[in-house]
Coordinates of C-alpha atoms and ligand atoms in Angstrom, one line a residue:
X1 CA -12.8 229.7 -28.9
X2 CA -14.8 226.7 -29.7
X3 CA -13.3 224.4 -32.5
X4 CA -16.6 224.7 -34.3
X5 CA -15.9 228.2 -34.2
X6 CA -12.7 228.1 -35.1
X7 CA -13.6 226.3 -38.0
X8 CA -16.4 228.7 -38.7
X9 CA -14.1 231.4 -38.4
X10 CA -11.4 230.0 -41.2
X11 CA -14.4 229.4 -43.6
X12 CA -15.5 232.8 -43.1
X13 CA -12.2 234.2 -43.7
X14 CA -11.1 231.4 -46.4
X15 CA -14.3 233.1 -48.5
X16 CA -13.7 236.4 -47.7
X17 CA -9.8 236.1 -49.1
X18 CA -10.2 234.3 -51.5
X19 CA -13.7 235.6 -52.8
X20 CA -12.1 236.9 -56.2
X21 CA -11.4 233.2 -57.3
X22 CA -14.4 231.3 -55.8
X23 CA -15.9 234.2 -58.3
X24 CA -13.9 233.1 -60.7
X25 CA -14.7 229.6 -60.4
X26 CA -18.5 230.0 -60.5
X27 CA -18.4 232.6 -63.2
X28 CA -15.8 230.0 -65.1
X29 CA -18.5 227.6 -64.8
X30 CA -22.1 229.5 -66.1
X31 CA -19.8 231.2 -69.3
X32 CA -18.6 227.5 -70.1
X33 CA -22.1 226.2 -69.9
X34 CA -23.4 229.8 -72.1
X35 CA -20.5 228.7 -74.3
X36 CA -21.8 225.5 -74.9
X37 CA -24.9 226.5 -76.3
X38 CA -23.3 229.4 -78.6
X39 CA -23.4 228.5 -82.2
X40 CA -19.7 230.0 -82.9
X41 CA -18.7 227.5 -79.7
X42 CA -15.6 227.2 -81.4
X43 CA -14.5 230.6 -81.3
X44 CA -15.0 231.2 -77.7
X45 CA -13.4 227.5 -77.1
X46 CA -10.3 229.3 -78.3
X47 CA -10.3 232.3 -77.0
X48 CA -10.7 230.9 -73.6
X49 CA -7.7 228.2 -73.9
X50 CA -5.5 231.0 -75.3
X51 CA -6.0 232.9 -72.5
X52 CA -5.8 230.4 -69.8
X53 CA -2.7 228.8 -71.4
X54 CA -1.1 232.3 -71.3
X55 CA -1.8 232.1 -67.8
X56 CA 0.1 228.5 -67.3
X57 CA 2.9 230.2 -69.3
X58 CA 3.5 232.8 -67.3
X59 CA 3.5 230.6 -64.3
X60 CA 6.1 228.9 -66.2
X61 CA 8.2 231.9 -66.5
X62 CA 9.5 232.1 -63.0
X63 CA 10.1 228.8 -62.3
X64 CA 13.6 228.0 -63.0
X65 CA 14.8 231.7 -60.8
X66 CA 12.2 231.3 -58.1
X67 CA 12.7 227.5 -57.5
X68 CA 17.3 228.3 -57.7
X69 CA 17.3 231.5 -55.5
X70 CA 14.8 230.5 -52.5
X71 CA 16.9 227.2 -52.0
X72 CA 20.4 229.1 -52.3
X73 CA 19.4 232.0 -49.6
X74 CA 17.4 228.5 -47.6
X75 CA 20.6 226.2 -47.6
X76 CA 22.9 228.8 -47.1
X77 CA 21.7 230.4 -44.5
X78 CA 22.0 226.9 -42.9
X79 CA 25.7 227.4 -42.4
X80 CA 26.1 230.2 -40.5
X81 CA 27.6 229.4 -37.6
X82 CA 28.0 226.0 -35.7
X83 CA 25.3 226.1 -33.0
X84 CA 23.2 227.3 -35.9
X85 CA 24.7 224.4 -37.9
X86 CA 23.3 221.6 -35.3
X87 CA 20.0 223.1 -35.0
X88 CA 19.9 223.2 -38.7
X89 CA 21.3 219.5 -39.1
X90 CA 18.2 218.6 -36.2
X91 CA 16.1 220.6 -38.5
X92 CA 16.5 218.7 -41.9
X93 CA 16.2 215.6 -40.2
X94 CA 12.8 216.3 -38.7
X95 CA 11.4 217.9 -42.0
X96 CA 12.9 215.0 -43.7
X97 CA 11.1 212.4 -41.6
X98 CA 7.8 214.3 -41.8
X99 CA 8.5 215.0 -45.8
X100 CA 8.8 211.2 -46.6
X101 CA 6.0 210.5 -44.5
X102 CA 3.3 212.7 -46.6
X103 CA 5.0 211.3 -49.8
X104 CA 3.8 207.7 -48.9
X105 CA 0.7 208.6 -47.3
X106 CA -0.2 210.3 -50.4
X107 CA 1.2 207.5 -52.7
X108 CA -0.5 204.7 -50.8
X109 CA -4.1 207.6 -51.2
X110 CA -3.9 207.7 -54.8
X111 CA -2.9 204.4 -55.8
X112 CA -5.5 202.8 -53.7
X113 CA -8.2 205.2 -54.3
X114 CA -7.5 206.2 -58.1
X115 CA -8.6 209.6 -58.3
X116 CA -7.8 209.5 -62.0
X117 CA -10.5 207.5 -63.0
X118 CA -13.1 209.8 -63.2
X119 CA -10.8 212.3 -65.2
X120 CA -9.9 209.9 -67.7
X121 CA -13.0 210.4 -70.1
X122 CA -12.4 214.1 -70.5
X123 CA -8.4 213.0 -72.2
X124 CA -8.5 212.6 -75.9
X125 CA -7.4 209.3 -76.7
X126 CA -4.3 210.7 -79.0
X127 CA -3.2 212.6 -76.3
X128 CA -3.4 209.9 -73.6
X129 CA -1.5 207.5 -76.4
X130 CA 1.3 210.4 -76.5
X131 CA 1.3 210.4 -72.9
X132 CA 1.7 206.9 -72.4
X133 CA 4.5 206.4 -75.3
X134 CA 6.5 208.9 -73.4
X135 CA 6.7 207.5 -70.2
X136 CA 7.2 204.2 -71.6
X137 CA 10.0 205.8 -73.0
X138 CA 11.6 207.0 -69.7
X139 CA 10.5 203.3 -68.5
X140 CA 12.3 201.5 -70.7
X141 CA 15.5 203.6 -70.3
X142 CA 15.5 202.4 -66.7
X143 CA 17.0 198.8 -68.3
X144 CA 20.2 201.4 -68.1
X145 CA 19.5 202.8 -64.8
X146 CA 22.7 204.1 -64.7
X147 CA 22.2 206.3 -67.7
X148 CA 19.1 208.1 -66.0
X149 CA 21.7 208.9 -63.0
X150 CA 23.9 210.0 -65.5
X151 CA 21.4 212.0 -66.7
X152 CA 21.0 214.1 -63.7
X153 CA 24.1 215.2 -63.6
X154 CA 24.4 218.7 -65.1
X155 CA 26.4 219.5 -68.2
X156 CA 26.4 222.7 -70.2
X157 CA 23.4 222.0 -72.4
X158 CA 21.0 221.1 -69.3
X159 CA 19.9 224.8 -68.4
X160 CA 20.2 225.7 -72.2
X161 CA 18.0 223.1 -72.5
X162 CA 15.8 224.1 -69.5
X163 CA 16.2 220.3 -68.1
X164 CA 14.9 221.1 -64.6
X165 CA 16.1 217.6 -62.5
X166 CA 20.1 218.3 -63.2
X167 CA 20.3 222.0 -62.7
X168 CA 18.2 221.7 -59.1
X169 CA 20.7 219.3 -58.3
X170 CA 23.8 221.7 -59.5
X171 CA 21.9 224.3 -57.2
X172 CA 21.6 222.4 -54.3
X173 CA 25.5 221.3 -54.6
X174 CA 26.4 224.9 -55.6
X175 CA 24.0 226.2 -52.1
X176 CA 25.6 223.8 -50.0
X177 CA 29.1 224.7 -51.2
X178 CA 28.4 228.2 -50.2
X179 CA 26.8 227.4 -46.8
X180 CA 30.3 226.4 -45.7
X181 CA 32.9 228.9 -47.1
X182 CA 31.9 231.2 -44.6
X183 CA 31.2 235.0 -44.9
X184 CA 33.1 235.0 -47.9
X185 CA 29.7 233.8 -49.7
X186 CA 27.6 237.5 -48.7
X187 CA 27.6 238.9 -51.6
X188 CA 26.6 235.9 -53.8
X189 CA 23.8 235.3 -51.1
X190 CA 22.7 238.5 -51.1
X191 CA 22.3 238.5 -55.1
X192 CA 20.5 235.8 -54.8
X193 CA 18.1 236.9 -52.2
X194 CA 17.4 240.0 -54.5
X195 CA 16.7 237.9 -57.0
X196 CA 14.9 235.7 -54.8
X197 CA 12.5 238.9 -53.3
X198 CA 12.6 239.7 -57.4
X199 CA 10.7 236.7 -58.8
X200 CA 8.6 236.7 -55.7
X201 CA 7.4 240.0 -56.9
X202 CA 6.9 238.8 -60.3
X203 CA 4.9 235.6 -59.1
X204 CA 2.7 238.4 -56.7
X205 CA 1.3 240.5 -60.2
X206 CA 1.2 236.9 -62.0
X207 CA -1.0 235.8 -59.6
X208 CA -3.2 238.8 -60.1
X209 CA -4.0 237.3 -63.5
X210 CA -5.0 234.4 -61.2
X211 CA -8.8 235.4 -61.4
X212 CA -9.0 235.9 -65.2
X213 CA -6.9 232.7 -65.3
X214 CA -9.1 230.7 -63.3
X215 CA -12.4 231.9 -65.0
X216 CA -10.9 231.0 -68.3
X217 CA -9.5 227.6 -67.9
X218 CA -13.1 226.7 -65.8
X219 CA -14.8 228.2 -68.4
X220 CA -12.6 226.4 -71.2
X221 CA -13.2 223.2 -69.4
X222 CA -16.5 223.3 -69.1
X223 CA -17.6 224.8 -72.4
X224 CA -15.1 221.5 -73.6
X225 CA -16.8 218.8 -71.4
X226 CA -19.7 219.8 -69.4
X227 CA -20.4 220.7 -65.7
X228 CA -19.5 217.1 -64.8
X229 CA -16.0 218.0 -64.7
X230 CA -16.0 219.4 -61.9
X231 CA -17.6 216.9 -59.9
X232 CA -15.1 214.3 -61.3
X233 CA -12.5 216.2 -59.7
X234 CA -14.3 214.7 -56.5
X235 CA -11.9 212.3 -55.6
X236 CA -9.0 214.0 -56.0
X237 CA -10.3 216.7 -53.6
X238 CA -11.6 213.9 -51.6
X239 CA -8.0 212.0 -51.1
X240 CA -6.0 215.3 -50.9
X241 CA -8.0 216.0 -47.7
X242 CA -7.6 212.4 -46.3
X243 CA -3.8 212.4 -46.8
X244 CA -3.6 216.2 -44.8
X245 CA -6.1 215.0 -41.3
X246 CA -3.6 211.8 -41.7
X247 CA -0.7 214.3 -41.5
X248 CA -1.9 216.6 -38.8
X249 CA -4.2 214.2 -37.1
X250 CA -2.0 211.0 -36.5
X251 CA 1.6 212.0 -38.1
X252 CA 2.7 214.9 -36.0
X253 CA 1.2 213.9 -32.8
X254 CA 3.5 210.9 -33.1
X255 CA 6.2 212.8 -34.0
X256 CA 6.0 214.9 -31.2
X257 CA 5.4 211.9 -28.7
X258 CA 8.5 210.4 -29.8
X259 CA 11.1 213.0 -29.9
X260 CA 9.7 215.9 -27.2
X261 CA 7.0 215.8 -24.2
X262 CA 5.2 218.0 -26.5
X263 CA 0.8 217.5 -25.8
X264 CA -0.2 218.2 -29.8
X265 CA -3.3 219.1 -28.8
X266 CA -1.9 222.1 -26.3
X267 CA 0.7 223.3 -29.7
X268 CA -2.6 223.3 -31.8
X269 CA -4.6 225.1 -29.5
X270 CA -1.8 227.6 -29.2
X271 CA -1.1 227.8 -33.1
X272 CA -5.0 227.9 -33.9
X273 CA -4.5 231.3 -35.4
X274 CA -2.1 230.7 -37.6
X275 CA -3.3 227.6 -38.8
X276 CA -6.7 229.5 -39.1
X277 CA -4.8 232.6 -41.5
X278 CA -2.8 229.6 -43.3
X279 CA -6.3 228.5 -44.5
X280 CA -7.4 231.9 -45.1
X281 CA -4.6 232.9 -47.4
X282 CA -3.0 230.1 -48.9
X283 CA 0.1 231.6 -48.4
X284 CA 2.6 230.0 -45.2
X285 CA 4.7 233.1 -46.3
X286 CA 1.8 235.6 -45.4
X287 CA 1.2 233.5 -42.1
X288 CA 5.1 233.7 -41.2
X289 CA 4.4 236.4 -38.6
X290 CA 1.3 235.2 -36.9
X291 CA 2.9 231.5 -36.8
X292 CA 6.2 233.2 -35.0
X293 CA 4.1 235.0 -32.5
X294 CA 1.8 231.8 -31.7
X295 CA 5.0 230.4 -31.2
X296 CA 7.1 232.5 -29.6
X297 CA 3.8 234.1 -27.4
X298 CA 1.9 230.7 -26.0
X299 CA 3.7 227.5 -27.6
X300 CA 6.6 228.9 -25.1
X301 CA 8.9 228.4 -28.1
X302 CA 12.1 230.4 -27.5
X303 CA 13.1 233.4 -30.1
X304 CA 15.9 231.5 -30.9
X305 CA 14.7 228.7 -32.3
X306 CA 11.8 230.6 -33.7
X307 CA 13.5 232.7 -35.7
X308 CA 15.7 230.4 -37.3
X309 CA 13.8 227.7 -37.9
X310 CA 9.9 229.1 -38.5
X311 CA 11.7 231.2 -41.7
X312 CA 13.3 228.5 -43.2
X313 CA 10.5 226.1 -42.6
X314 CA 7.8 228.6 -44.5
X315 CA 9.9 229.2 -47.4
X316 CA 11.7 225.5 -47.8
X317 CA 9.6 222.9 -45.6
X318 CA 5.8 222.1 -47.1
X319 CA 5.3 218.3 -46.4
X320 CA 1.5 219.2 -47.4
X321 CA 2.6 220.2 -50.8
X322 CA 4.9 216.9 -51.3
X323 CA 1.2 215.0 -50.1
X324 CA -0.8 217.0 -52.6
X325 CA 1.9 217.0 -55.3
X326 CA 2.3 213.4 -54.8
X327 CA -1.5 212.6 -55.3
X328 CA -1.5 215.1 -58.1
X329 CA 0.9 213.6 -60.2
X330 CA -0.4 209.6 -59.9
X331 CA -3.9 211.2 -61.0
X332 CA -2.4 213.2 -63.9
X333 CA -1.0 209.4 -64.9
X334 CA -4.1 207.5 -63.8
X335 CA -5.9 209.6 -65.8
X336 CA -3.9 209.6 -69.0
X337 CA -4.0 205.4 -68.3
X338 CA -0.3 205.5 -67.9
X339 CA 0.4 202.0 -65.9
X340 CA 2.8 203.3 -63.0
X341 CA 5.6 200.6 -62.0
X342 CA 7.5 200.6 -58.6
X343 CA 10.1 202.9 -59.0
X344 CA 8.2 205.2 -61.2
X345 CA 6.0 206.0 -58.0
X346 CA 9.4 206.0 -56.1
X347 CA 10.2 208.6 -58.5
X348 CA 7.6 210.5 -58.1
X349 CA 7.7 210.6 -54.3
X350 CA 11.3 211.6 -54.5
X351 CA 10.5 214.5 -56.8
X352 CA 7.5 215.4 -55.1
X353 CA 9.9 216.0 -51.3
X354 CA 12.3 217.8 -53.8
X355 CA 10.1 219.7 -55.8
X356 CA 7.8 220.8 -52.1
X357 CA 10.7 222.0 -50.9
X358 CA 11.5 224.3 -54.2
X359 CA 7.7 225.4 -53.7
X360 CA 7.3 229.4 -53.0
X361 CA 4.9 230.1 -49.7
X362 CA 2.4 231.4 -51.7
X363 CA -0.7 230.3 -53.6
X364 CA -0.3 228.0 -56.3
X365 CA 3.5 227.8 -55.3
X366 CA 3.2 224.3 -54.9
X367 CA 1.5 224.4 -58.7
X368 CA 4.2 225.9 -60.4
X369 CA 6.8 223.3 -58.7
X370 CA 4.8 220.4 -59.7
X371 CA 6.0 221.1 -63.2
X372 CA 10.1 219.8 -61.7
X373 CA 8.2 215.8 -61.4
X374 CA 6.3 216.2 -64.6
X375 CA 9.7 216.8 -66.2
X376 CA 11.3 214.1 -64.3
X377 CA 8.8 211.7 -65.8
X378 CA 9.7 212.8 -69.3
X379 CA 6.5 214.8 -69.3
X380 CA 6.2 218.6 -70.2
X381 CA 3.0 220.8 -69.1
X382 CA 1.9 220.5 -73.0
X383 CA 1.6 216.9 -73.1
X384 CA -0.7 217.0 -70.2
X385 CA -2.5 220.0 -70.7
X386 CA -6.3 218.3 -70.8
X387 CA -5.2 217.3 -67.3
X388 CA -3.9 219.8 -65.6
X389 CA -6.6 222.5 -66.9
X390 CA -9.1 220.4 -64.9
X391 CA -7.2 220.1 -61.6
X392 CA -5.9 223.9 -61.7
X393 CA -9.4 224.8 -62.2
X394 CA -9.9 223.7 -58.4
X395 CA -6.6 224.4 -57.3
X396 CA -7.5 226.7 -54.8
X397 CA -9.9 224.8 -52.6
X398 CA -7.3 222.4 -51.9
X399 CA -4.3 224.5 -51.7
X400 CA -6.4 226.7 -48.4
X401 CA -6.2 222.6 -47.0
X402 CA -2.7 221.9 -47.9
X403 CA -1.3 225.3 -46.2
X404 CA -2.5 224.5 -42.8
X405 CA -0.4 221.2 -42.7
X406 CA 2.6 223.4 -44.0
X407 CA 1.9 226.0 -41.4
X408 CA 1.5 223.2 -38.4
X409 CA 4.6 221.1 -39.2
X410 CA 7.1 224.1 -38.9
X411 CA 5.6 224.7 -35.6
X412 CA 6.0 221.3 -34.8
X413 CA 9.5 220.5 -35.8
X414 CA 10.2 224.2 -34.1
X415 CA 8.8 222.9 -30.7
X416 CA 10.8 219.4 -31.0
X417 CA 14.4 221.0 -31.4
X418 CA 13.4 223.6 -28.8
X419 CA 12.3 220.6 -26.5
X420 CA 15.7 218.6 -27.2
X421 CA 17.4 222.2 -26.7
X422 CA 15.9 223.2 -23.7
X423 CA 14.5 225.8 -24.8
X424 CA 11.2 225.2 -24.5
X425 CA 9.0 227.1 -21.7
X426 CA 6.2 224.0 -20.3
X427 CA 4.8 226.3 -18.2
X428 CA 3.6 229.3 -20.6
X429 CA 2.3 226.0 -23.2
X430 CA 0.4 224.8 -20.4
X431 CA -1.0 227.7 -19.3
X432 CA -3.7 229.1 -21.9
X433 CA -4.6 231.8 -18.7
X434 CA -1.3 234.0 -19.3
X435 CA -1.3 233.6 -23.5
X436 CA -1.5 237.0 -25.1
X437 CA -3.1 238.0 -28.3
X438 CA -1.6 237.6 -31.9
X439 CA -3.6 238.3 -34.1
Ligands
LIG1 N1 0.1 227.6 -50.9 C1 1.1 226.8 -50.3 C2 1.8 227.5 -49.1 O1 2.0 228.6 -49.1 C3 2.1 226.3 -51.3 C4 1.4 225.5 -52.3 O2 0.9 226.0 -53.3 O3 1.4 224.2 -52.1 O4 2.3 226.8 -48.2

């Protein structure tokens, strides 16, 4: 097929998937302008901000079990055996490489481009001041760095307290410690995966309350500060989609020169499907099988490597979430006028690759992890509220973009390690003639 068509094709089905929310979103936007002319604004004004902040609350909810369980089953799985062990040491060190690369493309995006500009009008001044003291706060405790390292490690009051930075890094420590006691750790894994394939459930029937969600916070924006804001959310759309064609366009080609023999464009052509369905549904969980059968059914990728690393890579491996995330965050600041030093951004990069990670394959997943580098900046969803009602409104535009990055990269770092492994079949990628149907 064409790659006009192709791209025809993923618009089409992008609409056709997600035509609940773009309803949303338009009917968000003609009740917040109805709203505006109402003489009882007020009342509506508050009605719609209760229900979308039930919304973000909800969201909330799952965070801390979702964001524990998927990265216990992830880096446990890791461990078990010792061929599986290699490939899985190759494995972080590829998504590692890629992570920190869409971390500093996105950084270097925001900071030059300022997205947050155009949002800053919209932030009452008294909240913005709030904002800004609070960082400062976190800022100024960095004269004892040591104490913020101290900080993140986990006592008894941290998960009482819901502090998010020290009980990820007890999980990760507790995950990795379980990856190597052997088979001793099944039932502990498996409680977790239940509880895992739980919360999943429970984000599925929250995200059903994404279209009522979505209409109200639109409609609550808008009603609160004109049509405009959505345009203003231009540049933030603008860079978000910059920073992804860097990633697929000029990142993993390079990655794939340098470490296999790898043609990108022959693994794109083969993986056009599943990049097409990542786009469609938002979800690289959903797209799991269709990205294993491009794979395993044209990109010659063995079923070994496939099946070990595609899983992993759709539940703990979204570099276009950490780009996104990234972007998101520096515009949430920019807009509130906090000033941003050097290590703050650091921070934020290294929360962003931590917090991706800890993102569910799903829509919005990425959203509700964003919340882990709020925190780590000494922010809670409150405090920034004004903010983040404006870019969830559009949320799902550019989470369809940052899927297909998330989608591509697993089938890239899968076609590396089965290159270095030899288990890579040239021929059947070369050879578009003998590639079978997947979807
Ligand atoms: N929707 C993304 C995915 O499934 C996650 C995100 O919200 O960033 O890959």
């Amino acid at each position: 097929m064409k790659i006009h068509w192709q791209i025809l094709v993923a618009l089409g089905l992008g609409v056709k998937r997600h035509w609940h929310i773009i309803f949303a979103l338009i009917a968000g936007v003609v009740m917040g302008l109805i709203v505006q002319t109402l003489d009882n604004k007020e009342v509506w004004i508050n009605i719609l901000g209760f229900v979308g902040q039930a919304f973000i609350r909800l969201i909330q909810m799952v965070v801390i079990p979702l964001v524990a369980s998927a990265i216990i089953v992830g880096i446990a799985s890791l461990g078990d055996s010792k061929q599986l062990g290699k490939i899985g040491m190759k494995m972080v060190l590829y998504y590692t490489l890629i992570t920190i690369m869409a971390v500093v493309i996105g950084s270097t995006l925001a900071l030059s481009i300022n997205p947050g500009k155009n949002i800053q009008k919209f932030i009452s001044h008294q909240q913005a001041v709030e904002v800004q003291q609070q960082v400062q706060v976190m800022q100024d405790d960095r004269s004892n760095l040591g104490q913020i390292y101290l900080n993140m490690i986990p006592n008894a009051s941290s998960l009482a307290k819901g502090e998010l930075a020290p009980i990820l890094l007890f999980v990760i420590v507790f995950a990795l410690a379980l990856a190597t006691i052997g088979e001793i750790n099944r039932p502990v894994v498996s409680f977790f995966e239940s509880i895992f394939a739980a919360t999943m459930k429970i984000t599925d029937w929250i995200m059903w309350a994404a279209t009522p969600g979505v209409f109200a916070l639109t409609a609550y924006s808008v009603a609160i500060s004109g049509i405009k804001v959505l345009f203003d959310t231009r540049f933030y759309i603008l860079t978000v989609i910059v920073g992804l064609l860097i990633q697929l366009f000029i990142v993993y080609p390079l990655i794939l020169r340098i470490f296999s023999k790898v043609n990108f464009k022959s693994l794109y052509r083969a993986i056009a499907e599943a990049m097409m369905v990542a786009f469609g549904t938002a979800s690289s969980s959903a797209t799991l099988p269709v990205t294993i059968a491009c794979c395993e059914r044209r990109a010659g990728i063995s079923s070994k490597i496939c099946s070990f690393v595609l899983p992993l890579g759709a539940t703990m491996h979204m570099d276009g979430t950490a780009l996104f995330q990234t972007i998101a965050v520096i515009t949430l600041c920019q807009a509130y006028g906090v000033p941003l030093d050097i290590f703050s951004v650091i921070q934020i990069c290294i929360l962003a690759a931590i917090a991706s990670c800890a993102a569910a394959g799903i829509p919005s997943g990425g959203w509700i992890s964003m919340i882990l580098i709020l925190s780590g900046l000494g922010l809670s969803l409150d405090q920034v509220g004004q903010g983040f009602t404006f870019l969830f409104a559009i949320d799902r535009i550019v989470d369809m973009f940052r899927t297909v990055p998330n989608v591509t990269s697993d089938a890239v770092v899968a076609s590396v390690i089965a290159s270095n492994e030899g288990e890579l079949d040239y021929d059947l990628l070369g050879n578009q003639e003998v590639w079978k149907e997947v979807v």
